[in-house]
mmCIF file of C-alpha atoms and ligand atoms in Angstrom:
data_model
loop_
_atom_site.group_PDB
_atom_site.id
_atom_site.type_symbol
_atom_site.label_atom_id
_atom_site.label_comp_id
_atom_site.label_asym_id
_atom_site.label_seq_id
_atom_site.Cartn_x
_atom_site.Cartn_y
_atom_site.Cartn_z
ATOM 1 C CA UNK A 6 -122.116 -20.781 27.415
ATOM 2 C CA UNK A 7 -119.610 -21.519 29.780
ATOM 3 C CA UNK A 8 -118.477 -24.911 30.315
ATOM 4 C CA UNK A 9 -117.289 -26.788 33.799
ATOM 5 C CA UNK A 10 -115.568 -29.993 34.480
ATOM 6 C CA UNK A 11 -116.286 -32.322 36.994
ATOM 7 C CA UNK A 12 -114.655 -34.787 38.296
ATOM 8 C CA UNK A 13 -116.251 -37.695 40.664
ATOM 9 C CA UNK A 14 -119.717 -36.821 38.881
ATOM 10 C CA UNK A 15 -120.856 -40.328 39.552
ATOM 11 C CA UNK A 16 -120.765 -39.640 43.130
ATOM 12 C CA UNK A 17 -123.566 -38.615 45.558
ATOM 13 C CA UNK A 18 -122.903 -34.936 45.090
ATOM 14 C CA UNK A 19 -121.927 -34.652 41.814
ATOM 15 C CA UNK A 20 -125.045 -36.446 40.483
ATOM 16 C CA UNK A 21 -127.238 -33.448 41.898
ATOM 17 C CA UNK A 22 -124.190 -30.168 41.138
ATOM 18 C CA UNK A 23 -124.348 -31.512 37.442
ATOM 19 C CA UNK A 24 -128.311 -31.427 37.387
ATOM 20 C CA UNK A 25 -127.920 -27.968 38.712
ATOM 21 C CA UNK A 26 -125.296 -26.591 36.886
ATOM 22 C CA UNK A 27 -127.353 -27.927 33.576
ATOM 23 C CA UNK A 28 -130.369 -26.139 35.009
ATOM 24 C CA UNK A 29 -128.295 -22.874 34.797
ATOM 25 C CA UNK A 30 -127.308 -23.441 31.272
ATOM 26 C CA UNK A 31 -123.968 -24.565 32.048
ATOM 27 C CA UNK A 32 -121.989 -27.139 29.231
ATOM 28 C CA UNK A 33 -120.623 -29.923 31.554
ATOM 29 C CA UNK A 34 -117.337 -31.955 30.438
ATOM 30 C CA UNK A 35 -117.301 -35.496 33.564
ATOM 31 C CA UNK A 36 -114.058 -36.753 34.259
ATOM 32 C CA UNK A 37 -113.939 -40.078 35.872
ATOM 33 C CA UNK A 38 -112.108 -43.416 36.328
ATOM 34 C CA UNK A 39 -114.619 -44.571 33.540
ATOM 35 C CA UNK A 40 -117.547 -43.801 31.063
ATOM 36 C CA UNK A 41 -121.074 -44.430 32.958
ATOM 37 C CA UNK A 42 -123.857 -44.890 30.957
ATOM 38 C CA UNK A 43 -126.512 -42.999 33.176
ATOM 39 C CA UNK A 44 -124.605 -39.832 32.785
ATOM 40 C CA UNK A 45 -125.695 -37.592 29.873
ATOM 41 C CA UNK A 46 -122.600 -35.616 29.699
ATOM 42 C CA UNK A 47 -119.526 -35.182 26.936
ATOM 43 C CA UNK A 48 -117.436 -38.328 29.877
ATOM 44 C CA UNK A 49 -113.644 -38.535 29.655
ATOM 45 C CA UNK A 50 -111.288 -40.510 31.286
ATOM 46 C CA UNK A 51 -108.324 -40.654 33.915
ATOM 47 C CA UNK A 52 -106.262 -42.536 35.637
ATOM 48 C CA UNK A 53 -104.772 -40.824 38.874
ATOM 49 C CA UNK A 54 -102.336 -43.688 39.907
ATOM 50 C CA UNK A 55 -100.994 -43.531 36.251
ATOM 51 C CA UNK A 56 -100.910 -40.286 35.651
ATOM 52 C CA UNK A 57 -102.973 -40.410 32.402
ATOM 53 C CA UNK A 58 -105.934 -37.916 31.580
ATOM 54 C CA UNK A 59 -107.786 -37.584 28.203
ATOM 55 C CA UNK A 60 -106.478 -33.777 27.321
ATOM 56 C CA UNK A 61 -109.726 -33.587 25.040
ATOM 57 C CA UNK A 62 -111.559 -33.180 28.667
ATOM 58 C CA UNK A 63 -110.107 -29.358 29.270
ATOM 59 C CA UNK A 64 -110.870 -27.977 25.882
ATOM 60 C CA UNK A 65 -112.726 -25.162 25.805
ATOM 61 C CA UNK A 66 -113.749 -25.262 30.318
ATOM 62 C CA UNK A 67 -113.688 -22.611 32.602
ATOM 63 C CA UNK A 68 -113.873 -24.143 35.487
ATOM 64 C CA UNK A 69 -113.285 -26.920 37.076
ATOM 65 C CA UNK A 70 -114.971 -28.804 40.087
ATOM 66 C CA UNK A 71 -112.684 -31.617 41.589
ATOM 67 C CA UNK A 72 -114.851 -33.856 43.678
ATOM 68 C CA UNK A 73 -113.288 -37.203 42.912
ATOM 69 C CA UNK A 74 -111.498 -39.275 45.934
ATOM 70 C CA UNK A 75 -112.158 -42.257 47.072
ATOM 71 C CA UNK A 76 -115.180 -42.711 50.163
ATOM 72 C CA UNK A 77 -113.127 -42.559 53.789
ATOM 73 C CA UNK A 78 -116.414 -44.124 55.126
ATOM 74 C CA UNK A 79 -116.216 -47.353 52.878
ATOM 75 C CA UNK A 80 -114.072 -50.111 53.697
ATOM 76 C CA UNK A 81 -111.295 -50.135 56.701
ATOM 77 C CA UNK A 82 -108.761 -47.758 56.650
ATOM 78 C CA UNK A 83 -105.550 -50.314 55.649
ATOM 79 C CA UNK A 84 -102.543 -48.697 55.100
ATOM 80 C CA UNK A 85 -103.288 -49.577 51.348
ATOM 81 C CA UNK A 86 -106.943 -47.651 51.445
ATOM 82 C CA UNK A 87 -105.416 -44.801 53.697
ATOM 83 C CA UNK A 88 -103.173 -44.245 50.597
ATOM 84 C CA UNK A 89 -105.587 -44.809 47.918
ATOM 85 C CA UNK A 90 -108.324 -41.849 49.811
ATOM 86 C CA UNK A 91 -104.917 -39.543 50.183
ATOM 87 C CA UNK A 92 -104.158 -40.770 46.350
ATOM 88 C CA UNK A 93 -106.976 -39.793 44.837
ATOM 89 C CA UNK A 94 -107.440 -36.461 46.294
ATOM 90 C CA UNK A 95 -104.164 -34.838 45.926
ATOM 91 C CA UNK A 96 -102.492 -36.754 43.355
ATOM 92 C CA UNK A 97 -105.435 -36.152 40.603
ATOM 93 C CA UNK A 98 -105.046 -32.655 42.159
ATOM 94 C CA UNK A 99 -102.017 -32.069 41.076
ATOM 95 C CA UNK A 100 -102.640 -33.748 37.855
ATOM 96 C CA UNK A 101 -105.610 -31.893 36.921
ATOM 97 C CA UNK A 102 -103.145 -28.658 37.283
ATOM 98 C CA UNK A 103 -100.586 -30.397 34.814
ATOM 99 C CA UNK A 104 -102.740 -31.053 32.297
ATOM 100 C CA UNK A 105 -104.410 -27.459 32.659
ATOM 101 C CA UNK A 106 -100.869 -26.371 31.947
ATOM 102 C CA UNK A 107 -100.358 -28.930 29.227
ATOM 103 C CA UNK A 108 -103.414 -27.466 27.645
ATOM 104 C CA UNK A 109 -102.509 -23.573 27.989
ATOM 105 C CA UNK A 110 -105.405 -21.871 28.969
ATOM 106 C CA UNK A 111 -107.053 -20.142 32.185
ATOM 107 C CA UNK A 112 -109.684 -21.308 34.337
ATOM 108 C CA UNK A 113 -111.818 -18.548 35.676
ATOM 109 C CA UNK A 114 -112.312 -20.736 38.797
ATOM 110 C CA UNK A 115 -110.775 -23.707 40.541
ATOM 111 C CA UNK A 116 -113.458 -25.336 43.015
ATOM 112 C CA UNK A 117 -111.958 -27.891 45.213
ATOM 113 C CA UNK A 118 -114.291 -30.074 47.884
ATOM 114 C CA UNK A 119 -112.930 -30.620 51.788
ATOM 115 C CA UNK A 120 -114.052 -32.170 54.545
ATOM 116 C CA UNK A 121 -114.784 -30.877 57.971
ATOM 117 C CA UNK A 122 -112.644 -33.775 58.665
ATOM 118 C CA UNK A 123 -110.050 -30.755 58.272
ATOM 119 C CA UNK A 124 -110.549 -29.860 62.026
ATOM 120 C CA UNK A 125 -109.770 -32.911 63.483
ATOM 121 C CA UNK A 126 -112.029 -36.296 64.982
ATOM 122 C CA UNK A 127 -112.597 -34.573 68.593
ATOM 123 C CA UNK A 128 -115.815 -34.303 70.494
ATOM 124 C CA UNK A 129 -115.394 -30.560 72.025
ATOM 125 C CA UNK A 130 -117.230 -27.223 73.080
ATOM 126 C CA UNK A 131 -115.282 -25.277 70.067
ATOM 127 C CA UNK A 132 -116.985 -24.323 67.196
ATOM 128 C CA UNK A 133 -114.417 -24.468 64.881
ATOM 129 C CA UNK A 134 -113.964 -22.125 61.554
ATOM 130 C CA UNK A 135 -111.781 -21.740 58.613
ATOM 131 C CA UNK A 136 -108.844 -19.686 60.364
ATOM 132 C CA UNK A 137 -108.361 -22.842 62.932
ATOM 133 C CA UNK A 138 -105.624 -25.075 61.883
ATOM 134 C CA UNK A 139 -105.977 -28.742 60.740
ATOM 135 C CA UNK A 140 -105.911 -31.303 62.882
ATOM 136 C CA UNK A 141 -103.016 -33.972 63.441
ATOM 137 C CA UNK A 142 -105.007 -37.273 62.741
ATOM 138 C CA UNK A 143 -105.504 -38.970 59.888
ATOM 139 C CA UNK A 144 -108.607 -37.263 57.938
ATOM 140 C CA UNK A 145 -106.584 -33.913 59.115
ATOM 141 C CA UNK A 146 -103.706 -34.417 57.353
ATOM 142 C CA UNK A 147 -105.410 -35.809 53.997
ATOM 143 C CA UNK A 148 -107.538 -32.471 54.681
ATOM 144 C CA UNK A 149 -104.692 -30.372 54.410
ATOM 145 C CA UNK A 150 -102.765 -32.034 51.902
ATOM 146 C CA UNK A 151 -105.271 -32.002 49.373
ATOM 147 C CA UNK A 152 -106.269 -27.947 50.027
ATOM 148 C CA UNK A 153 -102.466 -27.678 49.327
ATOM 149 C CA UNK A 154 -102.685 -29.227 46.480
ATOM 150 C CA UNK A 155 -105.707 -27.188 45.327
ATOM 151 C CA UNK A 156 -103.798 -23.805 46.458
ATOM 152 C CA UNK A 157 -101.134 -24.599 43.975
ATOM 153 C CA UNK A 158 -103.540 -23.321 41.355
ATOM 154 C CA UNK A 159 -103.784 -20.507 43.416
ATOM 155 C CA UNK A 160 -100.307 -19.725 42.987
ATOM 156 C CA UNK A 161 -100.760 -19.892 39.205
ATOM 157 C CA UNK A 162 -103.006 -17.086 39.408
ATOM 158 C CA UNK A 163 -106.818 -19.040 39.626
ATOM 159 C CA UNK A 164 -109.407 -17.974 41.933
ATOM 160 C CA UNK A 165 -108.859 -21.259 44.099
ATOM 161 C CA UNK A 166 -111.922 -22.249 46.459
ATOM 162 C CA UNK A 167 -112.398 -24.998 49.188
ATOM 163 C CA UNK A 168 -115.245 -26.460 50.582
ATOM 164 C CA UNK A 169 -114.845 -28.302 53.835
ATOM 165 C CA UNK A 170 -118.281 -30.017 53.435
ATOM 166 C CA UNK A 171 -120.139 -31.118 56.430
ATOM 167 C CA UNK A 172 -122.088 -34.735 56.540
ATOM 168 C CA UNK A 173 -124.049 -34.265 52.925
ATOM 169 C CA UNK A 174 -127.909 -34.824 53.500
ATOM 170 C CA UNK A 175 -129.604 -36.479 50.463
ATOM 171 C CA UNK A 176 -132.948 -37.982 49.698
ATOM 172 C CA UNK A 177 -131.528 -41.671 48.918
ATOM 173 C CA UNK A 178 -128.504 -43.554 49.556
ATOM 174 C CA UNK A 179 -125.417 -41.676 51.259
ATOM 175 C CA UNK A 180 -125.044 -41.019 55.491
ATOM 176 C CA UNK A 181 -128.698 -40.124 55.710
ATOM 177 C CA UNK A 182 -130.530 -43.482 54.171
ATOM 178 C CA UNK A 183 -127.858 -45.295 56.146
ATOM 179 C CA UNK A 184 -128.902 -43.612 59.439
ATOM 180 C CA UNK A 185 -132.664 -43.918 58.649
ATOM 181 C CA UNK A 186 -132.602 -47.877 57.626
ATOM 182 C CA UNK A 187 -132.266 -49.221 61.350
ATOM 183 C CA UNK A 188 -134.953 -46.791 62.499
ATOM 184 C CA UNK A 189 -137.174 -47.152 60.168
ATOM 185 C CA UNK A 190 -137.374 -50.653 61.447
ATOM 186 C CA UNK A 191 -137.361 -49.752 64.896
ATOM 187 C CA UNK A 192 -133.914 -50.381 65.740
ATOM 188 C CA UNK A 193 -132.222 -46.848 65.551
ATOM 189 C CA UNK A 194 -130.012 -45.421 68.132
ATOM 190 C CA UNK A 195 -127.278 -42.770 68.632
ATOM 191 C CA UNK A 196 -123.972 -44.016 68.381
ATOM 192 C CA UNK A 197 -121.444 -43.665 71.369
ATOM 193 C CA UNK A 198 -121.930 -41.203 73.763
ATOM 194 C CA UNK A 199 -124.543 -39.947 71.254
ATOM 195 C CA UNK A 200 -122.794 -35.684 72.569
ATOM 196 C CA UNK A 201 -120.624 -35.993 69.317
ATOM 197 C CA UNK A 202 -121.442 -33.143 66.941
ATOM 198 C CA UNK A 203 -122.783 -33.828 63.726
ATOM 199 C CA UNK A 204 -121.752 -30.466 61.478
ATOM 200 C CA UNK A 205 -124.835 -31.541 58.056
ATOM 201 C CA UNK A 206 -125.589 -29.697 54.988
ATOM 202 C CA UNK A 207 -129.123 -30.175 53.125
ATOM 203 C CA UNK A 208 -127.435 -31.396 49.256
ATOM 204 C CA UNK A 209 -129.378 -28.297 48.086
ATOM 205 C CA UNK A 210 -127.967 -25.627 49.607
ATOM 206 C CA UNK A 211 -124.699 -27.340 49.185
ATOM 207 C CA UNK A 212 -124.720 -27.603 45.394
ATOM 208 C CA UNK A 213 -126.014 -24.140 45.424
ATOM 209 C CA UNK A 214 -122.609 -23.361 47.380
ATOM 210 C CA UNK A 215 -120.484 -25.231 44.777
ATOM 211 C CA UNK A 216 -122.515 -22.694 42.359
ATOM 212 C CA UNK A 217 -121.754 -19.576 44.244
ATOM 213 C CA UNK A 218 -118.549 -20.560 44.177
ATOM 214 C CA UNK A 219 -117.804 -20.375 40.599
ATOM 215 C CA UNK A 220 -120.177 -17.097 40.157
ATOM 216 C CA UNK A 221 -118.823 -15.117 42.722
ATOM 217 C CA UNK A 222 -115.565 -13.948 41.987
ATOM 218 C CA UNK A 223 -115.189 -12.777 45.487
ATOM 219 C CA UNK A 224 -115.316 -16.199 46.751
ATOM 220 C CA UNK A 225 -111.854 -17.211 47.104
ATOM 221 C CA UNK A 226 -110.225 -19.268 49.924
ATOM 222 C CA UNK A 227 -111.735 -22.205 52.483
ATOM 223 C CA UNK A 228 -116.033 -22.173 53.139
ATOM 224 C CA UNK A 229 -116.588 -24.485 56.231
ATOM 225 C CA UNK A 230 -120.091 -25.520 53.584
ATOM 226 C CA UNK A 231 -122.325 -26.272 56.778
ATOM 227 C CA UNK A 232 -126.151 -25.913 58.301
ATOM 228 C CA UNK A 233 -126.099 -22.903 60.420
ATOM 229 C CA UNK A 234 -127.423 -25.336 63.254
ATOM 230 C CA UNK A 235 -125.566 -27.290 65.430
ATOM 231 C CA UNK A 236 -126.448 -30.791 65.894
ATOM 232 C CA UNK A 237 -125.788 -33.899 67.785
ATOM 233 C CA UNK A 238 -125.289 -37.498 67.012
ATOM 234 C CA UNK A 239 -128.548 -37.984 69.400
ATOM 235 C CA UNK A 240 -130.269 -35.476 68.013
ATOM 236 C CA UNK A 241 -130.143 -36.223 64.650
ATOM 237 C CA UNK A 242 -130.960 -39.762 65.296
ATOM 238 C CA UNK A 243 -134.224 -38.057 67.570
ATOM 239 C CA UNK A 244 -134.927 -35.896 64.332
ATOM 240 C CA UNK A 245 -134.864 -38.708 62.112
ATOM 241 C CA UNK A 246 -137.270 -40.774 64.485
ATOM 242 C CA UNK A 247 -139.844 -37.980 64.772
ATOM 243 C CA UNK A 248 -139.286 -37.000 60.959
ATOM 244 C CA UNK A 249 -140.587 -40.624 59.838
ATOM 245 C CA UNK A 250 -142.707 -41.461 63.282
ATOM 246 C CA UNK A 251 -140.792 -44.023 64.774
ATOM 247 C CA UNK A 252 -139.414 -44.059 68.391
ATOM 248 C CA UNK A 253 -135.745 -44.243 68.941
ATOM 249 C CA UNK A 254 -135.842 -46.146 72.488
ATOM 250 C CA UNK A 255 -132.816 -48.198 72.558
ATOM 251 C CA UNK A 256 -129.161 -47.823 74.083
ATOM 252 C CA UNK A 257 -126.913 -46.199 72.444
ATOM 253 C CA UNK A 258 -124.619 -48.177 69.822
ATOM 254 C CA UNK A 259 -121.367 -48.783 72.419
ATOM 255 C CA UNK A 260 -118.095 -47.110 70.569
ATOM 256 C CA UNK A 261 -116.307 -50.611 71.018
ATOM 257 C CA UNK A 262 -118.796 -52.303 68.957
ATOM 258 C CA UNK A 263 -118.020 -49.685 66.219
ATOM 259 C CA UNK A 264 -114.752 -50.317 66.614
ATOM 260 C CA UNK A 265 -114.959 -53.553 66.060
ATOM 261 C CA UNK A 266 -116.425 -52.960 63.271
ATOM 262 C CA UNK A 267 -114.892 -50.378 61.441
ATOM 263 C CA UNK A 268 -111.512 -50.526 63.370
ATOM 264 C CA UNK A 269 -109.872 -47.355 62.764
ATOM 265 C CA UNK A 270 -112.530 -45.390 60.561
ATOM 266 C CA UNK A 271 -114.731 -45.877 63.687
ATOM 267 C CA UNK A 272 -113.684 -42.085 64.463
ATOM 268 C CA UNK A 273 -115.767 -40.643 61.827
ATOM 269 C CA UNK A 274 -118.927 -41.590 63.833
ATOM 270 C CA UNK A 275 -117.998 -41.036 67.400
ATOM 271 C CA UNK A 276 -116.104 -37.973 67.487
ATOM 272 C CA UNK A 277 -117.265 -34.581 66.532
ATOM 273 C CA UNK A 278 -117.041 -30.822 66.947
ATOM 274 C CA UNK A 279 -119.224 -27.794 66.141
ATOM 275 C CA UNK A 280 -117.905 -26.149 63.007
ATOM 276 C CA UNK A 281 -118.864 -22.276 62.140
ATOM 277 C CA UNK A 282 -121.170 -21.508 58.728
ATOM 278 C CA UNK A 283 -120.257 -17.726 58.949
ATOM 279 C CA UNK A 284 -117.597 -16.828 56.718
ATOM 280 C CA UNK A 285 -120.290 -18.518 53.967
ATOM 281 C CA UNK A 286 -122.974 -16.976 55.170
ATOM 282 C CA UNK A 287 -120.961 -13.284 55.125
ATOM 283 C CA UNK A 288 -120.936 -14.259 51.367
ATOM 284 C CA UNK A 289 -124.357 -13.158 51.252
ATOM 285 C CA UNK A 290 -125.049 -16.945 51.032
ATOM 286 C CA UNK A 291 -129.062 -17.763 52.217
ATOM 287 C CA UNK A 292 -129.885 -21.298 53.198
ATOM 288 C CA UNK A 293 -132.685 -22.723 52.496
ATOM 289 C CA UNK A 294 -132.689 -25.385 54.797
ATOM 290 C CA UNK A 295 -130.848 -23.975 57.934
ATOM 291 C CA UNK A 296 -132.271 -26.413 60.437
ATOM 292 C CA UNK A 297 -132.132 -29.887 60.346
ATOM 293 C CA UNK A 298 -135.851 -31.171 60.914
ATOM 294 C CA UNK A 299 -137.628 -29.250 58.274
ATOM 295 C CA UNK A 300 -134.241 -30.660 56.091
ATOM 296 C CA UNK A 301 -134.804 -33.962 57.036
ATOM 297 C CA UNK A 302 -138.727 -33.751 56.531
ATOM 298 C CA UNK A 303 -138.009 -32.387 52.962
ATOM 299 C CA UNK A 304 -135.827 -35.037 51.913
ATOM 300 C CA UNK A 305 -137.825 -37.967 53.695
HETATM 301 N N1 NAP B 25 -120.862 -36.956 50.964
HETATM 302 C C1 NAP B 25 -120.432 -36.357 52.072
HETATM 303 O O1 NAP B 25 -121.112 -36.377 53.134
HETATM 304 C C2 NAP B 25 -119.129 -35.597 52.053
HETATM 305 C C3 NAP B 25 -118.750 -34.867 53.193
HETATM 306 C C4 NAP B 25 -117.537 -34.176 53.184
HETATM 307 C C5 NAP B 25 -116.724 -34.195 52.052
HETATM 308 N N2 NAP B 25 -117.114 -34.917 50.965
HETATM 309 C C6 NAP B 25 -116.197 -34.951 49.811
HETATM 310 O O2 NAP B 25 -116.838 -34.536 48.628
HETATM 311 C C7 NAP B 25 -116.360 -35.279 47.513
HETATM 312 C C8 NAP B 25 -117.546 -35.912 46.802
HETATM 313 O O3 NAP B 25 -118.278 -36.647 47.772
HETATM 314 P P1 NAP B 25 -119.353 -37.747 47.358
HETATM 315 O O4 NAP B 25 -120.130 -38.060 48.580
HETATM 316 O O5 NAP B 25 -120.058 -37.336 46.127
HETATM 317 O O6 NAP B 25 -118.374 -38.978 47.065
HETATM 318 P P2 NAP B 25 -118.699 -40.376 46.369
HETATM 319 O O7 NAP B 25 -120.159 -40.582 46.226
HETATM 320 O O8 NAP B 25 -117.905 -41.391 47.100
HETATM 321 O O9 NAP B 25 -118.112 -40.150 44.892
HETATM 322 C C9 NAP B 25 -116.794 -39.781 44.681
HETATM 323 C C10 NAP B 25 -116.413 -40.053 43.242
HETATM 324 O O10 NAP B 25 -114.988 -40.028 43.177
HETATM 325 C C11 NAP B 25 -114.519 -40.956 42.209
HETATM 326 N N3 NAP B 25 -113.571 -41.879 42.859
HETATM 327 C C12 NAP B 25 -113.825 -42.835 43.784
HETATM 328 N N4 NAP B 25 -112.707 -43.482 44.128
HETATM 329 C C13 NAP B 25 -111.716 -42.921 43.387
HETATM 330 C C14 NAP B 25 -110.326 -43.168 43.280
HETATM 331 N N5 NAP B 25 -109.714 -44.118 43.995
HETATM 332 N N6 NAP B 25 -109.607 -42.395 42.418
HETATM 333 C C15 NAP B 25 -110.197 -41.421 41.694
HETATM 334 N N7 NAP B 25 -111.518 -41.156 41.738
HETATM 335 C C16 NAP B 25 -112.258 -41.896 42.591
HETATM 336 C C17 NAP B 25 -115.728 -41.732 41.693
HETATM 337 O O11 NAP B 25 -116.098 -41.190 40.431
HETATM 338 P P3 NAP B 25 -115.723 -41.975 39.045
HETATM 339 O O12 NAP B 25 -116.063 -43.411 39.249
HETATM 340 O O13 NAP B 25 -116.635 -41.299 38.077
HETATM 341 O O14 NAP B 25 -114.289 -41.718 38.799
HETATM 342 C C18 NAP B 25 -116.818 -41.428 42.727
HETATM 343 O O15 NAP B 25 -118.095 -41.425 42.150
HETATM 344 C C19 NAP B 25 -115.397 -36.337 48.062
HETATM 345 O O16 NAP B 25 -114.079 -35.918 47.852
HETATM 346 C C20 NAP B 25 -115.715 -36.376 49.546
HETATM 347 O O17 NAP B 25 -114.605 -36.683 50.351
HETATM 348 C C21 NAP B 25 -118.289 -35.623 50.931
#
């Protein structure tokens, strides 16, 4: 049996990879900041900031998963939080590889997540894939910095992977439940202009990515992990509507009243681009939920 460690397993994806990957008779070692009680998995500890990990957590694993960092879409973006979601990505990056050192063995695979945040907060025509450089803002950078990080395994000879993830589409809490709460009660609208792009992924097909991933040793390099459909901010907001039978009549959600509101961060919601599923897709990769309303009426 092999065994895989994941880190940030508490999280909105990792709860459904680890329920996967224990479907497929994978042994799963969590690494988090601490021991949860809901998760029935051998747990071990770390602290990024300190540089402290339980070594007992790599015994024995051949892969690992890193999905931990802290949420960009929770709380302002401080200087002190813009450090803590860099922090947690590429710091307990690089200290996962120490301590995979420290240990002495070989990982068949390292799996890292991204963000489509890699190409930059711009509304624009171009549909943007995995040769296209990062962008110069904030998410960019962290983007890039943390795939950096990831490629140093790389260079110690492990089949490195990156996903940059599109806006994760689950059946309760996360962007989707947020979304659907104000229309639900009748008071949904797009946000902005509403033309932003909206690059989504059904959480199915995306764990079933992160399990490609460590099957397929041809898989090696950045996966834009994306619906082969392009949306917009409008649309999905439509979808949603018809999806649960409520009309989405009002104005649009002005951007200055988001940035009021979420200063800074306010980005994340009004600016968008198309980004490209095809290099995944040339993996021999199948979706099962390509387009967004029979996604949206499975998970609703
Ligand atoms: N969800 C999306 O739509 C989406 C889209 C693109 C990319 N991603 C990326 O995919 C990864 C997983 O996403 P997710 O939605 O599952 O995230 P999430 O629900 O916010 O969970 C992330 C996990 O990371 C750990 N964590 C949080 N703050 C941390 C910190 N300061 N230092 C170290 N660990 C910390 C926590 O696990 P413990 O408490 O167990 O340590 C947390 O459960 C993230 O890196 C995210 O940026 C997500």
């Amino acid at each position: 049996m092999k065994t895989v460690l994941v880190t940030g397993a508490s999280g909105l994806i990792g709860r459904h990879l680890c329920r996967l990957l224990e479907t497929k008779g994978y042994a799963i070692h969590v690494l988090g900041r601490s021991k949860k009680n809901d998760l029935p998995y051998k747990q071990f500890v770390w602290d990024v900031n300190k540089g402290v990990v339980d070594s007992d957590a790599f015994e024995g694993i051949n892969a690992i998963i890193h999905l931990a960092g802290a949420n960009i879409s929770e709380g302002r973006w401080t200087k002190h939080r813009q450090q803590e979601i860099r922090d947690s990505r590429v710091k307990s990056t690089k200290l996962l590889l120490k301590a995979v050192q420290a240990a002495g063995i070989h990982l068949d695979v390292f799996v890292s997540s991204s963000a489509i945040g890699y190409y930059g907060a711009t509304t624009s025509d171009t549909i943007f894939a995995e040769a296209d450089s990062s962008a110069e803002d904030f998410i960019g950078n962290v983007c890039l910095e943390w795939e950096l990080s990831a490629d140093a395994f790389e260079q110690n000879d492990v089949r490195t992977v990156k996903l940059r993830t599109g806006v994760v589409m689950t059946p309760t809490e996360g962007p989707l439940a947020k979304m659907a709460r104000p229309i639900q009660s009748g008071f949904g609208s797009a946000l902005g202009s509403g033309k932003q792009f909206m690059p989504w992924i059904h959480i199915d097909d995306l764990c079933e990515i992160y399990l490609q991933s460590i099957e397929d040793v041809a898989m090696s390099g950045p996966y834009n992990a994306v619906a082969p459909t392009h949306a917009t901010n409008a649309q999905v907001t439509s979808t949603i509507g018809r999806v649960l039978n409520r009309k989405t009549w009002l104005p649009n959600v002005p951007a200055f009243v988001l940035k009021l509101i979420f200063g800074e961060m306010a980005v994340i919601f009004l600016e968008g681009s198309r980004v490209s599923s095809h290099r995944i897709e040339q993996t021999g990769f199948q979706f099962r939920y390509p387009e967004l309303e029979k996604a949206l009426t499975n998970l609703m």
